[in-house]
mmCIF file of C-alpha atoms in Angstrom:
data_model
loop_
_atom_site.group_PDB
_atom_site.id
_atom_site.type_symbol
_atom_site.label_atom_id
_atom_site.label_comp_id
_atom_site.label_asym_id
_atom_site.label_seq_id
_atom_site.Cartn_x
_atom_site.Cartn_y
_atom_site.Cartn_z
ATOM 1 C CA MET A 963 19.594 10.427 -23.010
ATOM 2 C CA ARG A 964 19.256 13.360 -25.341
ATOM 3 C CA ARG A 965 15.787 15.149 -25.419
ATOM 4 C CA ALA A 966 15.004 13.975 -28.907
ATOM 5 C CA GLU A 967 15.368 10.732 -27.684
ATOM 6 C CA ARG A 968 13.189 11.364 -24.535
ATOM 7 C CA LEU A 969 10.642 12.749 -26.461
ATOM 8 C CA PHE A 970 10.223 9.721 -28.856
ATOM 9 C CA GLU A 971 10.700 7.155 -25.459
ATOM 10 C CA ILE A 972 7.627 9.217 -23.973
ATOM 11 C CA VAL A 973 5.582 8.926 -27.040
ATOM 12 C CA GLN A 974 6.290 4.927 -27.184
ATOM 13 C CA LEU A 975 5.595 4.361 -23.602
ATOM 14 C CA ILE A 976 2.492 6.310 -23.898
ATOM 15 C CA ARG A 977 1.014 4.209 -26.657
ATOM 16 C CA SER A 978 2.248 1.058 -24.937
ATOM 17 C CA ARG A 979 0.075 1.455 -22.251
ATOM 18 C CA ARG A 980 -3.796 2.502 -21.728
ATOM 19 C CA LEU A 981 -2.783 5.297 -18.842
ATOM 20 C CA SER A 982 0.540 6.293 -17.827
ATOM 21 C CA THR A 983 1.126 8.633 -15.094
ATOM 22 C CA ALA A 984 3.827 11.778 -14.960
ATOM 23 C CA ALA A 985 5.010 9.713 -11.917
ATOM 24 C CA TRP A 986 5.091 6.430 -13.851
ATOM 25 C CA LEU A 987 6.832 8.427 -16.850
ATOM 26 C CA ALA A 988 9.535 9.980 -14.662
ATOM 27 C CA GLU A 989 10.428 7.125 -12.740
ATOM 28 C CA ARG A 990 11.029 5.296 -15.907
ATOM 29 C CA LEU A 991 13.079 7.972 -17.750
ATOM 30 C CA GLU A 992 15.078 8.779 -14.572
ATOM 31 C CA VAL A 993 13.622 12.396 -15.013
ATOM 32 C CA SER A 994 11.705 14.546 -12.944
ATOM 33 C CA GLU A 995 7.683 14.875 -12.749
ATOM 34 C CA ARG A 996 7.812 18.424 -13.843
ATOM 35 C CA THR A 997 10.518 17.601 -16.734
ATOM 36 C CA ILE A 998 7.506 15.201 -18.077
ATOM 37 C CA TYR A 999 5.059 17.902 -18.052
ATOM 38 C CA ARG A 1000 6.977 20.005 -20.044
ATOM 39 C CA ASP A 1001 7.724 17.564 -22.362
ATOM 40 C CA ILE A 1002 3.953 16.267 -22.958
ATOM 41 C CA SER A 1003 3.162 20.149 -23.018
ATOM 42 C CA ASP A 1004 5.904 20.345 -26.085
ATOM 43 C CA LEU A 1005 4.527 17.053 -27.481
ATOM 44 C CA GLN A 1006 0.785 18.306 -27.732
ATOM 45 C CA ALA A 1007 2.257 21.449 -29.017
ATOM 46 C CA GLN A 1008 3.596 19.928 -32.046
ATOM 47 C CA GLY A 1009 0.230 18.100 -32.579
ATOM 48 C CA VAL A 1010 1.329 14.626 -31.190
ATOM 49 C CA PRO A 1011 -2.428 13.405 -29.920
ATOM 50 C CA ILE A 1012 -1.637 13.094 -26.247
ATOM 51 C CA GLU A 1013 -5.007 12.954 -24.090
ATOM 52 C CA GLY A 1014 -5.528 13.511 -20.404
ATOM 53 C CA GLU A 1015 -4.255 15.967 -17.688
ATOM 54 C CA ALA A 1016 -1.408 16.133 -14.858
ATOM 55 C CA GLY A 1017 -2.672 14.521 -11.965
ATOM 56 C CA MET A 1018 -4.911 12.193 -14.000
ATOM 57 C CA GLY A 1019 -2.446 10.251 -16.411
ATOM 58 C CA TYR A 1020 -1.811 10.565 -20.340
ATOM 59 C CA ARG A 1021 -3.159 8.362 -22.970
ATOM 60 C CA MET A 1022 -2.719 8.120 -26.883
ATOM 61 C CA ARG A 1023 -5.268 9.068 -29.280
ATOM 62 C CA ALA A 1024 -6.460 6.058 -31.387
ATOM 63 C CA GLY A 1025 -4.928 6.088 -34.603
ATOM 64 C CA PHE A 1026 -1.692 7.708 -33.971
ATOM 65 C CA ASP A 1027 1.305 6.239 -35.190
ATOM 66 C CA LEU A 1028 4.968 6.772 -35.900
ATOM 67 C CA PRO A 1029 7.746 5.080 -37.985
ATOM 68 C CA PRO A 1030 9.456 2.304 -36.484
ATOM 69 C CA MET A 1031 12.715 2.860 -34.815
ATOM 70 C CA MET A 1032 15.399 0.516 -35.980
ATOM 71 C CA PHE A 1033 17.150 -1.780 -33.120
ATOM 72 C CA THR A 1034 20.525 -1.643 -32.338
ATOM 73 C CA SER A 1035 22.674 -4.842 -32.604
ATOM 74 C CA GLN A 1036 22.379 -5.389 -28.647
ATOM 75 C CA GLU A 1037 18.875 -4.986 -28.585
ATOM 76 C CA ALA A 1038 18.326 -6.911 -31.647
ATOM 77 C CA GLN A 1039 20.243 -9.759 -29.860
ATOM 78 C CA SER A 1040 18.416 -9.530 -26.439
ATOM 79 C CA LEU A 1041 15.237 -9.482 -28.461
ATOM 80 C CA ALA A 1042 16.060 -12.940 -30.416
ATOM 81 C CA ALA A 1043 17.611 -14.196 -26.755
ATOM 82 C CA ALA A 1044 14.152 -13.453 -25.109
ATOM 83 C CA VAL A 1045 12.174 -15.262 -27.728
ATOM 84 C CA ARG A 1046 13.892 -18.283 -27.602
ATOM 85 C CA LEU A 1047 14.187 -18.331 -24.005
ATOM 86 C CA ALA A 1048 10.398 -17.694 -23.750
ATOM 87 C CA GLN A 1049 9.633 -20.283 -26.300
ATOM 88 C CA GLY A 1050 10.453 -23.167 -24.382
ATOM 89 C CA TRP A 1051 7.781 -22.151 -21.882
ATOM 90 C CA LEU A 1052 5.319 -21.023 -23.912
ATOM 91 C CA ASP A 1053 2.382 -22.928 -24.517
ATOM 92 C CA PRO A 1054 2.683 -24.142 -28.285
ATOM 93 C CA VAL A 1055 0.649 -21.526 -30.164
ATOM 94 C CA LEU A 1056 2.089 -18.449 -28.803
ATOM 95 C CA ALA A 1057 5.522 -20.232 -29.288
ATOM 96 C CA ARG A 1058 5.026 -20.391 -32.928
ATOM 97 C CA HIS A 1059 3.436 -16.702 -32.564
ATOM 98 C CA ALA A 1060 6.523 -15.471 -31.598
ATOM 99 C CA GLU A 1061 9.015 -17.308 -33.788
ATOM 100 C CA VAL A 1062 6.785 -15.851 -36.877
ATOM 101 C CA ALA A 1063 7.051 -12.506 -35.358
ATOM 102 C CA LEU A 1064 10.999 -12.596 -34.738
ATOM 103 C CA GLY A 1065 11.303 -13.989 -38.460
ATOM 104 C CA LYS A 1066 9.330 -10.937 -39.330
ATOM 105 C CA ILE A 1067 11.816 -8.088 -37.473
ATOM 106 C CA MET A 1068 14.565 -10.134 -38.217
ATOM 107 C CA ALA A 1069 13.590 -9.445 -42.153
ATOM 108 C CA VAL A 1070 13.661 -5.591 -41.625
ATOM 109 C CA LEU A 1071 16.688 -5.482 -39.786
ATOM 110 C CA PRO A 1072 19.933 -3.829 -41.113
ATOM 111 C CA THR A 1073 22.257 -6.379 -41.989
ATOM 112 C CA ALA A 1074 24.884 -6.309 -38.903
ATOM 113 C CA ALA A 1075 21.972 -6.055 -36.482
ATOM 114 C CA ARG A 1076 20.455 -9.109 -38.197
ATOM 115 C CA VAL A 1077 23.519 -10.975 -38.071
ATOM 116 C CA ALA A 1078 24.332 -10.178 -34.589
ATOM 117 C CA ALA A 1079 20.834 -11.162 -33.542
ATOM 118 C CA GLU A 1080 21.238 -14.742 -35.463
ATOM 119 C CA SER A 1081 24.849 -14.980 -33.508
ATOM 120 C CA VAL A 1082 23.501 -15.382 -30.184
ATOM 121 C CA ALA A 1083 24.599 -18.590 -28.660
ATOM 122 C CA LEU A 1084 21.137 -18.980 -26.011
ATOM 123 C CA TYR A 1085 19.048 -21.751 -26.476
ATOM 124 C CA ALA A 1086 16.144 -23.339 -24.661
ATOM 125 C CA PRO A 1087 14.904 -26.389 -25.791
ATOM 126 C CA PRO A 1088 11.119 -27.233 -24.504
ATOM 127 C CA VAL A 1089 10.695 -28.476 -20.996
ATOM 128 C CA GLY A 1090 8.173 -29.612 -19.030
ATOM 129 C CA ASP A 1091 5.117 -32.312 -19.940
ATOM 130 C CA PRO A 1092 3.949 -31.402 -23.443
ATOM 131 C CA ALA A 1093 0.267 -32.170 -22.154
ATOM 132 C CA ALA A 1094 0.909 -29.454 -19.517
ATOM 133 C CA ARG A 1095 2.011 -26.861 -22.055
ATOM 134 C CA ASP A 1096 -1.244 -27.652 -23.903
ATOM 135 C CA ARG A 1097 -3.725 -27.147 -21.170
ATOM 136 C CA LEU A 1098 -1.579 -23.617 -20.751
ATOM 137 C CA ALA A 1099 -2.929 -22.627 -24.242
ATOM 138 C CA ARG A 1100 -6.433 -23.490 -23.376
ATOM 139 C CA VAL A 1101 -6.374 -21.694 -20.197
ATOM 140 C CA ARG A 1102 -4.580 -18.501 -21.892
ATOM 141 C CA GLU A 1103 -7.646 -18.602 -24.133
ATOM 142 C CA ALA A 1104 -10.191 -18.707 -21.870
ATOM 143 C CA ILE A 1105 -8.968 -16.322 -20.243
ATOM 144 C CA GLU A 1106 -8.664 -13.776 -22.810
ATOM 145 C CA SER A 1107 -12.120 -14.866 -24.017
ATOM 146 C CA ARG A 1108 -13.786 -14.901 -20.712
ATOM 147 C CA HIS A 1109 -15.294 -18.250 -19.994
ATOM 148 C CA LYS A 1110 -15.540 -20.203 -17.074
ATOM 149 C CA LEU A 1111 -13.831 -23.451 -17.017
ATOM 150 C CA ARG A 1112 -14.201 -26.759 -15.522
ATOM 151 C CA ILE A 1113 -11.156 -28.815 -14.545
ATOM 152 C CA ASP A 1114 -10.037 -32.151 -12.828
ATOM 153 C CA TYR A 1115 -7.135 -30.880 -10.302
ATOM 154 C CA GLU A 1116 -4.854 -33.143 -7.936
ATOM 155 C CA ASP A 1117 -3.807 -31.699 -5.237
ATOM 156 C CA VAL A 1118 -0.198 -32.703 -3.567
ATOM 157 C CA GLN A 1119 -1.663 -35.935 -2.185
ATOM 158 C CA GLY A 1120 -2.726 -36.925 -5.188
ATOM 159 C CA ARG A 1121 -6.712 -36.574 -4.600
ATOM 160 C CA VAL A 1122 -8.200 -35.498 -7.698
ATOM 161 C CA THR A 1123 -10.965 -32.660 -7.073
ATOM 162 C CA GLN A 1124 -13.637 -31.056 -10.213
ATOM 163 C CA ARG A 1125 -13.899 -27.378 -10.064
ATOM 164 C CA VAL A 1126 -15.799 -24.441 -11.751
ATOM 165 C CA ILE A 1127 -13.318 -21.686 -12.168
ATOM 166 C CA ARG A 1128 -12.999 -18.292 -13.223
ATOM 167 C CA PRO A 1129 -9.075 -18.260 -14.812
ATOM 168 C CA LEU A 1130 -7.572 -14.764 -14.252
ATOM 169 C CA GLY A 1131 -3.960 -15.314 -15.069
ATOM 170 C CA CYS A 1132 -1.072 -17.546 -15.244
ATOM 171 C CA PHE A 1133 1.932 -16.973 -13.690
ATOM 172 C CA TYR A 1134 5.293 -18.322 -14.384
ATOM 173 C CA TRP A 1135 7.629 -19.330 -11.844
ATOM 174 C CA GLY A 1136 10.953 -20.743 -12.804
ATOM 175 C CA LYS A 1137 10.038 -24.343 -13.628
ATOM 176 C CA ILE A 1138 6.152 -24.118 -13.155
ATOM 177 C CA TRP A 1139 3.379 -22.368 -14.552
ATOM 178 C CA THR A 1140 0.285 -21.700 -12.082
ATOM 179 C CA LEU A 1141 -3.221 -20.378 -12.777
ATOM 180 C CA GLY A 1142 -4.791 -17.817 -10.604
ATOM 181 C CA ALA A 1143 -8.261 -17.914 -10.795
ATOM 182 C CA TRP A 1144 -12.010 -17.630 -9.050
ATOM 183 C CA CYS A 1145 -13.058 -20.771 -7.455
ATOM 184 C CA GLU A 1146 -16.842 -21.111 -7.807
ATOM 185 C CA HIS A 1147 -16.927 -24.150 -5.001
ATOM 186 C CA ARG A 1148 -14.707 -22.771 -2.718
ATOM 187 C CA GLY A 1149 -16.411 -19.026 -3.206
ATOM 188 C CA ASP A 1150 -12.649 -17.309 -2.870
ATOM 189 C CA PHE A 1151 -9.219 -17.319 -4.810
ATOM 190 C CA ARG A 1152 -7.269 -20.239 -5.519
ATOM 191 C CA ASN A 1153 -3.870 -20.977 -7.213
ATOM 192 C CA PHE A 1154 -3.641 -23.908 -9.119
ATOM 193 C CA ARG A 1155 -0.535 -25.910 -10.915
ATOM 194 C CA ILE A 1156 -0.963 -26.116 -14.788
ATOM 195 C CA ASP A 1157 0.922 -29.421 -14.598
ATOM 196 C CA ARG A 1158 -1.351 -30.930 -11.914
ATOM 197 C CA ILE A 1159 -4.727 -30.124 -13.798
ATOM 198 C CA ARG A 1160 -5.601 -33.462 -15.238
ATOM 199 C CA ALA A 1161 -8.520 -32.656 -17.701
ATOM 200 C CA VAL A 1162 -10.055 -29.356 -18.810
ATOM 201 C CA GLU A 1163 -13.310 -28.192 -20.172
ATOM 202 C CA THR A 1164 -14.081 -24.864 -21.465
ATOM 203 C CA LEU A 1165 -17.775 -24.278 -20.610
ATOM 204 C CA ASP A 1166 -20.122 -22.139 -22.892
ATOM 205 C CA GLN A 1167 -20.727 -19.726 -19.921
ATOM 206 C CA ARG A 1168 -19.138 -16.462 -19.711
ATOM 207 C CA PHE A 1169 -18.317 -14.065 -16.730
ATOM 208 C CA GLN A 1170 -17.825 -10.493 -16.212
ATOM 209 C CA ASP A 1171 -15.411 -8.417 -13.676
ATOM 210 C CA GLU A 1172 -17.080 -8.367 -10.191
ATOM 211 C CA PRO A 1173 -15.928 -6.713 -7.115
ATOM 212 C CA GLY A 1174 -14.018 -8.954 -5.111
ATOM 213 C CA ARG A 1175 -13.401 -11.269 -7.876
ATOM 214 C CA THR A 1176 -10.813 -10.080 -10.537
ATOM 215 C CA LEU A 1177 -7.517 -10.266 -11.176
ATOM 216 C CA ALA A 1178 -6.795 -6.994 -9.509
ATOM 217 C CA ASP A 1179 -8.262 -8.525 -6.263
ATOM 218 C CA LEU A 1180 -6.022 -11.008 -6.175
ATOM 219 C CA PHE A 1181 -3.399 -9.085 -6.412
ATOM 220 C CA ARG A 1182 -4.624 -7.013 -3.320
ATOM 221 C CA ARG A 1183 -4.735 -10.275 -1.727
ATOM 222 C CA THR A 1184 -1.629 -11.651 -2.701
ATOM 223 C CA GLU A 1185 0.234 -8.473 -1.728
ATOM 224 C CA ALA A 1186 -1.365 -8.303 1.787
ATOM 225 C CA GLU A 1187 -0.584 -12.153 2.362
ATOM 226 C CA ALA A 1188 3.074 -11.175 1.997
ATOM 227 C CA ARG A 1189 2.748 -8.010 3.929
ATOM 228 C CA GLU A 1190 1.456 -9.879 6.628
ATOM 229 C CA TYR A 1191 4.306 -12.797 6.312
ATOM 230 C CA GLU A 1192 6.876 -10.377 6.358
ATOM 231 C CA ARG A 1193 5.307 -9.094 9.506
ATOM 232 C CA SER A 1194 5.261 -12.474 11.507
ATOM 233 C CA LEU A 1195 8.912 -13.024 10.237
ATOM 234 C CA ARG A 1196 9.765 -9.873 12.360
ATOM 235 C CA SER A 1197 7.891 -10.721 15.194
#
């Protein structure tokens, strides 16, 4: 990668995240952290409003923008393929927005790139229960608005129980979506298959992050359980 391209990529990466460490940038760009520090210093000297410092991370000050970079034919093909594949598994609302967004991008592409993208012979028709995809939209909206949900959930034995949960994140596993949540009834994290949620109601009550009940806490719990499982296999 030429240095000019690397500088542009650094700006794009920092813009895309709340906080980017030099170590993370160095790993993404396959250069040393020392190179990242030097490049960021040069960008700041040129007037690019990057805030932060070594050891703390960097972010872009609000309001900064760059002219759009045109996609290559291969990048346009990858984008079109990714949107088509995702549409088959997204909820209907996001699937429609993805199609609209792709159309806007196609409209400004150079002719060669647009033709290349449109010629990608990869398709993904909608799969799964349409009702489950609709419930996925309800769950996703509750995650974004921080509203609690009341769900009727069917377990593997076919028993249906009612839960009040704090929805934290949806996860796609190749064939199914699951919902990671804090269960008010159990007082612990639980994972629910979206296709086994028989009814969902968005409650008026909203929730705030509390120590031990956040998505980050759920990730830490999952990682710890995975490490423990690996140790048990080796023992």
